[in-house]
Tab-separated table of C-alpha atoms in Angstrom:
chain	number	residue	atom	x	y	z
A	255	MET	CA	0.000	0.000	0.000
A	256	LEU	CA	2.818	2.378	0.900
A	257	VAL	CA	4.643	1.463	-2.312
A	258	GLY	CA	1.510	2.223	-4.306
A	259	ALA	CA	1.067	5.584	-2.567
A	260	ALA	CA	4.693	6.470	-3.170
A	261	ALA	CA	4.375	5.607	-6.846
A	262	LEU	CA	1.248	7.742	-7.114
A	263	MET	CA	2.995	10.711	-5.498
A	264	ALA	CA	5.983	10.332	-7.793
A	265	ALA	CA	3.760	10.211	-10.856
A	266	SER	CA	1.875	13.279	-9.667
A	267	GLY	CA	5.116	15.204	-9.181
A	268	ALA	CA	6.406	14.168	-12.589
A	269	SER	CA	3.211	15.323	-14.305
A	270	LYS	CA	3.418	18.771	-12.765
A	271	ALA	CA	5.382	20.911	-15.210
A	272	ALA	CA	8.442	22.698	-13.914
A	273	PRO	CA	8.455	26.508	-14.250
A	274	ALA	CA	9.527	27.626	-17.718
A	275	ARG	CA	12.938	29.316	-17.821
A	276	ARG	CA	13.557	29.803	-21.544
A	277	VAL	CA	10.484	31.750	-22.591
A	278	VAL	CA	9.814	33.218	-26.019
A	279	THR	CA	6.986	35.473	-27.166
A	280	LEU	CA	5.916	36.977	-30.469
A	281	ASP	CA	3.686	39.570	-28.786
A	282	TYR	CA	4.816	42.986	-27.534
A	283	GLY	CA	2.277	43.083	-24.708
A	284	VAL	CA	3.417	39.729	-23.350
A	285	GLY	CA	7.014	40.885	-23.711
A	286	GLN	CA	6.252	44.028	-21.707
A	287	THR	CA	4.720	41.935	-18.949
A	288	LEU	CA	7.637	39.500	-18.795
A	289	ILE	CA	10.129	42.355	-18.522
A	290	GLU	CA	8.137	44.079	-15.780
A	291	ILE	CA	7.837	40.827	-13.836
A	292	GLY	CA	11.614	40.557	-14.008
A	293	ARG	CA	11.765	37.506	-16.281
A	294	PRO	CA	12.449	38.887	-19.779
A	295	PRO	CA	12.015	36.533	-22.738
A	296	ILE	CA	15.093	35.030	-24.360
A	297	ALA	CA	13.674	36.042	-27.738
A	298	MET	CA	10.851	38.139	-29.111
A	299	ALA	CA	9.488	39.260	-32.459
A	300	ALA	CA	10.275	42.626	-34.064
A	301	ILE	CA	12.485	44.074	-31.352
A	302	ASP	CA	13.875	46.499	-33.947
A	303	GLU	CA	10.450	48.216	-33.928
A	304	TRP	CA	10.089	48.289	-30.139
A	305	ASP	CA	11.024	51.944	-29.703
A	306	ARG	CA	8.652	52.966	-32.484
A	307	TRP	CA	5.600	51.439	-30.820
A	308	CYS	CA	6.315	50.567	-27.175
A	309	VAL	CA	9.340	52.466	-25.839
A	310	GLU	CA	8.716	51.155	-22.319
A	311	PRO	CA	9.763	49.163	-20.493
A	312	ARG	CA	13.271	49.348	-21.866
A	313	LEU	CA	14.315	46.176	-23.636
A	314	THR	CA	16.591	43.930	-21.640
A	315	PRO	CA	19.951	43.547	-23.429
A	316	GLY	CA	20.468	40.214	-25.125
A	317	ILE	CA	16.907	39.484	-26.250
A	318	VAL	CA	17.125	37.778	-29.646
A	319	ASN	CA	15.121	39.216	-32.545
A	320	LEU	CA	12.953	36.547	-34.199
A	321	GLY	CA	11.858	38.744	-37.107
A	322	THR	CA	8.251	39.752	-37.652
A	323	SER	CA	5.473	38.299	-35.539
A	324	ARG	CA	3.580	37.076	-38.581
A	325	GLU	CA	6.630	35.409	-40.159
A	326	PRO	CA	9.087	34.604	-37.364
A	327	ASN	CA	12.387	32.879	-38.024
A	328	LEU	CA	11.397	29.352	-37.027
A	329	GLU	CA	14.860	27.933	-37.650
A	330	LEU	CA	16.380	30.429	-35.232
A	331	LEU	CA	13.591	29.752	-32.757
A	332	GLN	CA	14.332	26.035	-32.834
A	333	GLN	CA	18.039	26.687	-32.260
A	334	LEU	CA	17.183	28.694	-29.137
A	335	ALA	CA	15.431	25.640	-27.661
A	336	PRO	CA	12.733	27.448	-25.641
A	337	ASP	CA	10.703	25.528	-23.106
A	338	LEU	CA	7.643	27.783	-23.515
A	339	ILE	CA	6.221	30.031	-26.238
A	340	LEU	CA	3.670	32.636	-25.159
A	341	SER	CA	1.292	33.695	-27.909
A	342	THR	CA	-2.100	35.322	-28.521
A	343	PRO	CA	-5.169	34.411	-30.616
A	344	TYR	CA	-4.017	36.961	-33.225
A	345	LEU	CA	-1.177	34.559	-34.061
A	346	GLU	CA	-3.236	31.371	-33.817
A	347	ARG	CA	-2.413	30.352	-37.388
A	348	LEU	CA	1.228	29.916	-36.322
A	349	LYS	CA	0.430	27.637	-33.402
A	350	PRO	CA	0.868	24.295	-35.241
A	351	LYS	CA	4.365	25.312	-36.366
A	352	LEU	CA	5.318	26.765	-33.000
A	353	ALA	CA	4.016	23.718	-31.142
A	354	ARG	CA	6.515	21.527	-32.973
A	355	ILE	CA	9.284	23.516	-31.285
A	356	ALA	CA	7.952	24.020	-27.752
A	357	PRO	CA	4.699	24.071	-25.758
A	358	VAL	CA	2.539	27.060	-26.702
A	359	GLU	CA	0.347	28.969	-24.249
A	360	THR	CA	-2.234	31.247	-25.868
A	361	LEU	CA	-3.284	34.267	-23.815
A	362	PRO	CA	-6.562	35.908	-24.956
A	363	VAL	CA	-6.259	39.608	-24.189
A	364	HIS	CA	-7.316	41.940	-26.997
A	365	ALA	CA	-10.022	41.677	-29.667
A	366	THR	CA	-12.415	39.889	-27.330
A	367	GLY	CA	-15.190	42.471	-27.676
A	368	SER	CA	-14.795	43.411	-24.021
A	369	SER	CA	-12.514	45.441	-21.775
A	370	PRO	CA	-8.884	44.238	-22.010
A	371	TRP	CA	-8.247	45.027	-18.323
A	372	PRO	CA	-9.468	41.778	-16.707
A	373	ASN	CA	-7.837	39.763	-19.486
A	374	LEU	CA	-4.501	41.507	-18.944
A	375	VAL	CA	-4.665	40.938	-15.197
A	376	ALA	CA	-5.475	37.261	-15.732
A	377	ALA	CA	-2.695	36.965	-18.320
A	378	ALA	CA	-0.121	38.469	-15.942
A	379	ARG	CA	-1.082	35.961	-13.254
A	380	ARG	CA	-1.045	33.071	-15.709
A	381	ILE	CA	2.401	34.100	-16.927
A	382	GLY	CA	3.572	34.296	-13.332
A	383	ASP	CA	2.327	30.761	-12.700
A	384	LEU	CA	3.945	29.370	-15.849
A	385	ILE	CA	7.373	30.827	-15.115
A	386	GLY	CA	7.357	30.321	-11.356
A	387	ALA	CA	7.006	34.016	-10.583
A	388	ARG	CA	3.485	34.443	-9.177
A	389	ASP	CA	4.690	36.707	-6.358
A	390	GLU	CA	6.512	38.903	-8.869
A	391	ALA	CA	3.394	39.033	-11.033
A	392	GLU	CA	1.262	40.114	-8.073
A	393	ALA	CA	3.817	42.784	-7.172
A	394	PHE	CA	3.692	44.041	-10.760
A	395	LEU	CA	-0.113	44.247	-10.667
A	396	ALA	CA	0.049	46.154	-7.385
A	397	ARG	CA	2.510	48.635	-8.939
A	398	VAL	CA	0.169	49.250	-11.855
A	399	ASP	CA	-2.770	49.932	-9.530
A	400	ALA	CA	-0.688	52.248	-7.353
A	401	GLU	CA	0.755	54.227	-10.266
A	402	LEU	CA	-2.651	54.747	-11.858
A	403	ALA	CA	-4.171	55.857	-8.555
A	404	GLU	CA	-1.287	58.257	-7.934
A	405	ALA	CA	-1.584	59.738	-11.447
A	406	ARG	CA	-5.238	60.775	-11.084
A	407	GLU	CA	-4.307	64.083	-9.474
A	408	ARG	CA	-1.658	64.894	-12.088
A	409	VAL	CA	-4.041	64.408	-15.008
A	410	ARG	CA	-6.886	66.379	-13.405
A	411	PRO	CA	-6.351	69.452	-15.668
A	412	LEU	CA	-7.439	67.261	-18.601
A	413	ALA	CA	-10.756	66.408	-16.957
A	414	ASP	CA	-12.406	69.617	-18.196
A	415	ARG	CA	-13.035	68.092	-21.647
A	416	PRO	CA	-13.580	64.633	-23.130
A	417	LEU	CA	-10.506	63.179	-24.818
A	418	LEU	CA	-10.386	61.805	-28.350
A	419	MET	CA	-7.635	59.178	-28.395
A	420	VAL	CA	-6.400	59.032	-31.977
A	421	ASN	CA	-3.818	57.272	-34.138
A	422	PHE	CA	-3.375	58.615	-37.673
A	423	GLN	CA	-3.193	55.919	-40.347
A	424	ASP	CA	-2.566	58.438	-43.107
A	425	ALA	CA	-3.330	62.097	-43.718
A	426	ARG	CA	-7.077	61.517	-44.021
A	427	ASN	CA	-7.864	58.457	-41.921
A	428	VAL	CA	-7.605	57.768	-38.210
A	429	TRP	CA	-8.267	55.120	-35.622
A	430	VAL	CA	-10.279	56.544	-32.735
A	431	PHE	CA	-10.217	54.443	-29.571
A	432	GLY	CA	-13.294	53.973	-27.443
A	433	ARG	CA	-15.181	51.160	-25.762
A	434	ASN	CA	-13.238	47.894	-25.302
A	435	SER	CA	-9.867	49.569	-25.849
A	436	LEU	CA	-6.878	49.606	-23.537
A	437	TYR	CA	-6.897	53.409	-23.680
A	438	GLN	CA	-10.494	53.419	-22.433
A	439	ASP	CA	-9.467	51.265	-19.473
A	440	GLY	CA	-6.743	53.776	-18.694
A	441	LEU	CA	-9.019	56.812	-18.926
A	442	VAL	CA	-11.576	55.239	-16.588
A	443	ARG	CA	-8.928	54.562	-13.945
A	444	LEU	CA	-7.505	58.056	-14.324
A	445	GLY	CA	-10.884	59.732	-13.876
A	446	LEU	CA	-10.998	61.054	-17.450
A	447	THR	CA	-13.748	60.898	-20.067
A	448	ASN	CA	-13.435	59.375	-23.517
A	449	GLY	CA	-14.992	61.587	-26.171
A	450	TRP	CA	-15.646	58.700	-28.568
A	451	THR	CA	-18.903	57.044	-27.561
A	452	ARG	CA	-19.808	55.533	-30.914
A	453	PRO	CA	-19.420	51.843	-31.763
A	454	THR	CA	-15.952	50.334	-32.021
A	455	ASN	CA	-14.692	47.024	-33.357
A	456	ALA	CA	-13.533	44.078	-31.247
A	457	TRP	CA	-10.129	45.744	-30.859
A	458	GLY	CA	-11.722	48.854	-29.350
A	459	PHE	CA	-11.309	51.369	-32.170
A	460	ALA	CA	-13.285	52.860	-35.045
A	461	ALA	CA	-11.549	53.438	-38.381
A	462	VAL	CA	-12.943	56.741	-39.648
A	463	GLY	CA	-12.062	59.700	-41.815
A	464	VAL	CA	-10.719	62.793	-40.077
A	465	GLU	CA	-14.025	64.540	-40.776
A	466	ALA	CA	-15.638	62.321	-38.120
A	467	LEU	CA	-13.610	64.175	-35.492
A	468	ALA	CA	-15.634	67.293	-36.270
A	469	GLU	CA	-18.767	65.551	-35.026
A	470	VAL	CA	-17.454	65.364	-31.457
A	471	HIS	CA	-17.859	68.829	-29.994
A	472	ASP	CA	-15.821	70.417	-27.234
A	473	ALA	CA	-13.330	67.544	-27.042
A	474	ARG	CA	-9.568	67.628	-26.645
A	475	LEU	CA	-7.623	65.768	-29.320
A	476	ALA	CA	-4.897	63.396	-28.098
A	477	LEU	CA	-2.662	62.339	-30.993
A	478	PHE	CA	-0.362	59.370	-30.486
A	479	ASP	CA	2.889	59.057	-32.362
A	480	PRO	CA	4.050	57.734	-34.721
A	481	THR	CA	2.148	60.197	-36.900
A	482	PRO	CA	2.533	60.391	-40.715
A	483	SER	CA	4.607	63.453	-41.550
A	484	ASP	CA	1.936	65.028	-43.747
A	485	ALA	CA	-1.029	64.278	-41.505
A	486	LEU	CA	-0.774	67.164	-39.061
A	487	ALA	CA	0.080	69.661	-41.788
A	488	LEU	CA	-3.004	68.716	-43.800
A	489	LEU	CA	-5.231	68.649	-40.746
A	490	ARG	CA	-4.081	72.064	-39.580
A	491	ALA	CA	-4.581	73.510	-43.056
A	492	GLY	CA	-8.078	72.078	-43.393
A	493	PRO	CA	-11.423	73.438	-42.189
A	494	ILE	CA	-11.979	70.770	-39.530
A	495	TRP	CA	-9.103	71.926	-37.352
A	496	LYS	CA	-10.469	75.450	-36.949
A	497	ALA	CA	-14.173	74.618	-37.074
A	498	VAL	CA	-13.965	72.177	-34.171
A	499	GLY	CA	-11.543	74.316	-32.206
A	500	PHE	CA	-8.540	71.974	-32.178
A	501	ALA	CA	-6.389	74.964	-33.147
A	502	GLU	CA	-7.137	76.645	-29.818
A	503	PRO	CA	-4.397	76.502	-27.155
A	504	GLY	CA	-4.592	73.294	-25.143
A	505	ARG	CA	-7.173	71.629	-27.406
A	506	THR	CA	-4.644	69.302	-29.059
A	507	ILE	CA	-1.994	67.297	-27.256
A	508	ARG	CA	0.591	65.183	-29.004
A	509	LEU	CA	1.697	62.079	-27.139
A	510	ALA	CA	4.692	59.815	-27.574
A	511	PRO	CA	3.939	56.207	-28.576
A	512	ALA	CA	1.946	54.017	-26.176
A	513	LEU	CA	1.009	50.736	-27.842
A	514	ALA	CA	-2.779	50.490	-28.046
A	515	PHE	CA	-2.646	46.687	-28.107
A	516	GLY	CA	0.034	46.166	-25.485
A	517	GLY	CA	0.045	45.014	-21.885
A	518	LEU	CA	-0.603	46.725	-18.562
A	519	PRO	CA	2.710	48.659	-18.766
A	520	VAL	CA	1.018	50.693	-21.506
A	521	LEU	CA	-1.387	52.103	-18.920
A	522	THR	CA	1.319	53.322	-16.564
A	523	ARG	CA	3.088	54.900	-19.538
A	524	LEU	CA	-0.188	56.466	-20.689
A	525	ALA	CA	-0.735	57.896	-17.210
A	526	ARG	CA	2.702	59.479	-17.263
A	527	LEU	CA	2.279	60.897	-20.781
A	528	LEU	CA	-1.106	62.392	-19.927
A	529	GLY	CA	0.295	63.811	-16.705
A	530	GLU	CA	3.043	65.552	-18.658
A	531	ALA	CA	0.486	66.855	-21.166
A	532	ALA	CA	-1.738	68.110	-18.346
A	533	ALA	CA	1.122	70.268	-17.107
A	534	ARG	CA	1.253	71.977	-20.516
A	535	VAL	CA	-2.421	72.825	-21.046
């Protein structure tokens, strides 16, 4: 009986996976979370574009670039011998190929048709469990909550008007972020109002022409970089800019990049960027 119990315990221990140490991700948001937890990935997709879209947290030296997320270098990935690949539903078509190299964990976060916040919190905890860093993950979540709470006072000068959170796609077309977007989650926790109340897609944005901005009265325009070089010039020269009042002092704020489809570190960066903008209006 004791021998049988011992065998059962041994089998149970063997079936329980050890924490992953060599982790790879193709997703910026997952990469942000891993870095903030203190367990950066050994490799990630498109790190050459990190400063264009994410900026923060700073990339840990030595992370290997796997190429683009949609067409990663699978040969290089196999050579790195990861013991876990963290992915998202956006990259589901790659899962069969990735699974031949290492176990794949898919983390549903964005494009769920609901607020990303609870998904991001759950993803951070799941990542912590998978890599043996649950305490570090909880500490990270506590930091995010604390930084957002502390930033509410700094961003208060922006509370006098609704904010239109906008990414230019070209000189005449924008993405405006509203319901079910990460930016919306940030605004709610900062005590600010989103000026875009119309329907959005599953990713939390509406793709519209710049003329749609004129239909939202008395709002402040928040433009996220990167911005096409000709976009602002054309907008400022056009009738919309003056008719809606975006040309008035303090009605337009330009913000450094903060990845709209990233992880929770995007919200602490957004809070800081809006706090800096609030000091200028």
